[in-house]
Amino acid sequence: MRLVLLAAAAVATLPVSVCAQPLRQDTGREMVLTEEHNGKEISISVTSTLILKLPAQLGTGYSWQVVDPPPAVLSPGDKPRVETTDTKGAGRQERQVFTFTPVKSGSAVLRLHYVRPWEKEAKPQKTYSVRVTVE
């Protein structure tokens, strides 16, 4: 028990800059981002793949849309796919899954809006953004 308390005290005294570092990705791997990464900064290798999974209820007409063109450092994959839970019928959980491939080094912000695509002037129900640095 004493060891656990000492370890917790040691972590609590770490400088804030250590905790504020961007999320990094090893070479040649997939990096999966979720809504908990909204507003964060990530760093990914040019040989990796970026996968973004965001909750959606497509039956309402709302879906996630990439705002403007995606950043020049990322190439979007095919049309986003949908993952669902085992629950059937109303209330089942869905996620839109976007795939991006880094194409060159650099940094940019990837932005998405949760909208009904036909409501051109409506404000988005939700927004998502992540700063991506490709190394």
mmCIF file of C-alpha atoms in Angstrom, residues 90 106 116:
data_model
loop_
_atom_site.group_PDB
_atom_site.id
_atom_site.type_symbol
_atom_site.label_atom_id
_atom_site.label_comp_id
_atom_site.label_asym_id
_atom_site.label_seq_id
_atom_site.Cartn_x
_atom_site.Cartn_y
_atom_site.Cartn_z
ATOM 1 C CA ALA A 90 -34.103 2.101 -32.149
ATOM 2 C CA GLY A 106 3.413 18.981 -41.982
ATOM 3 C CA ARG A 116 -27.894 17.051 -41.805
#
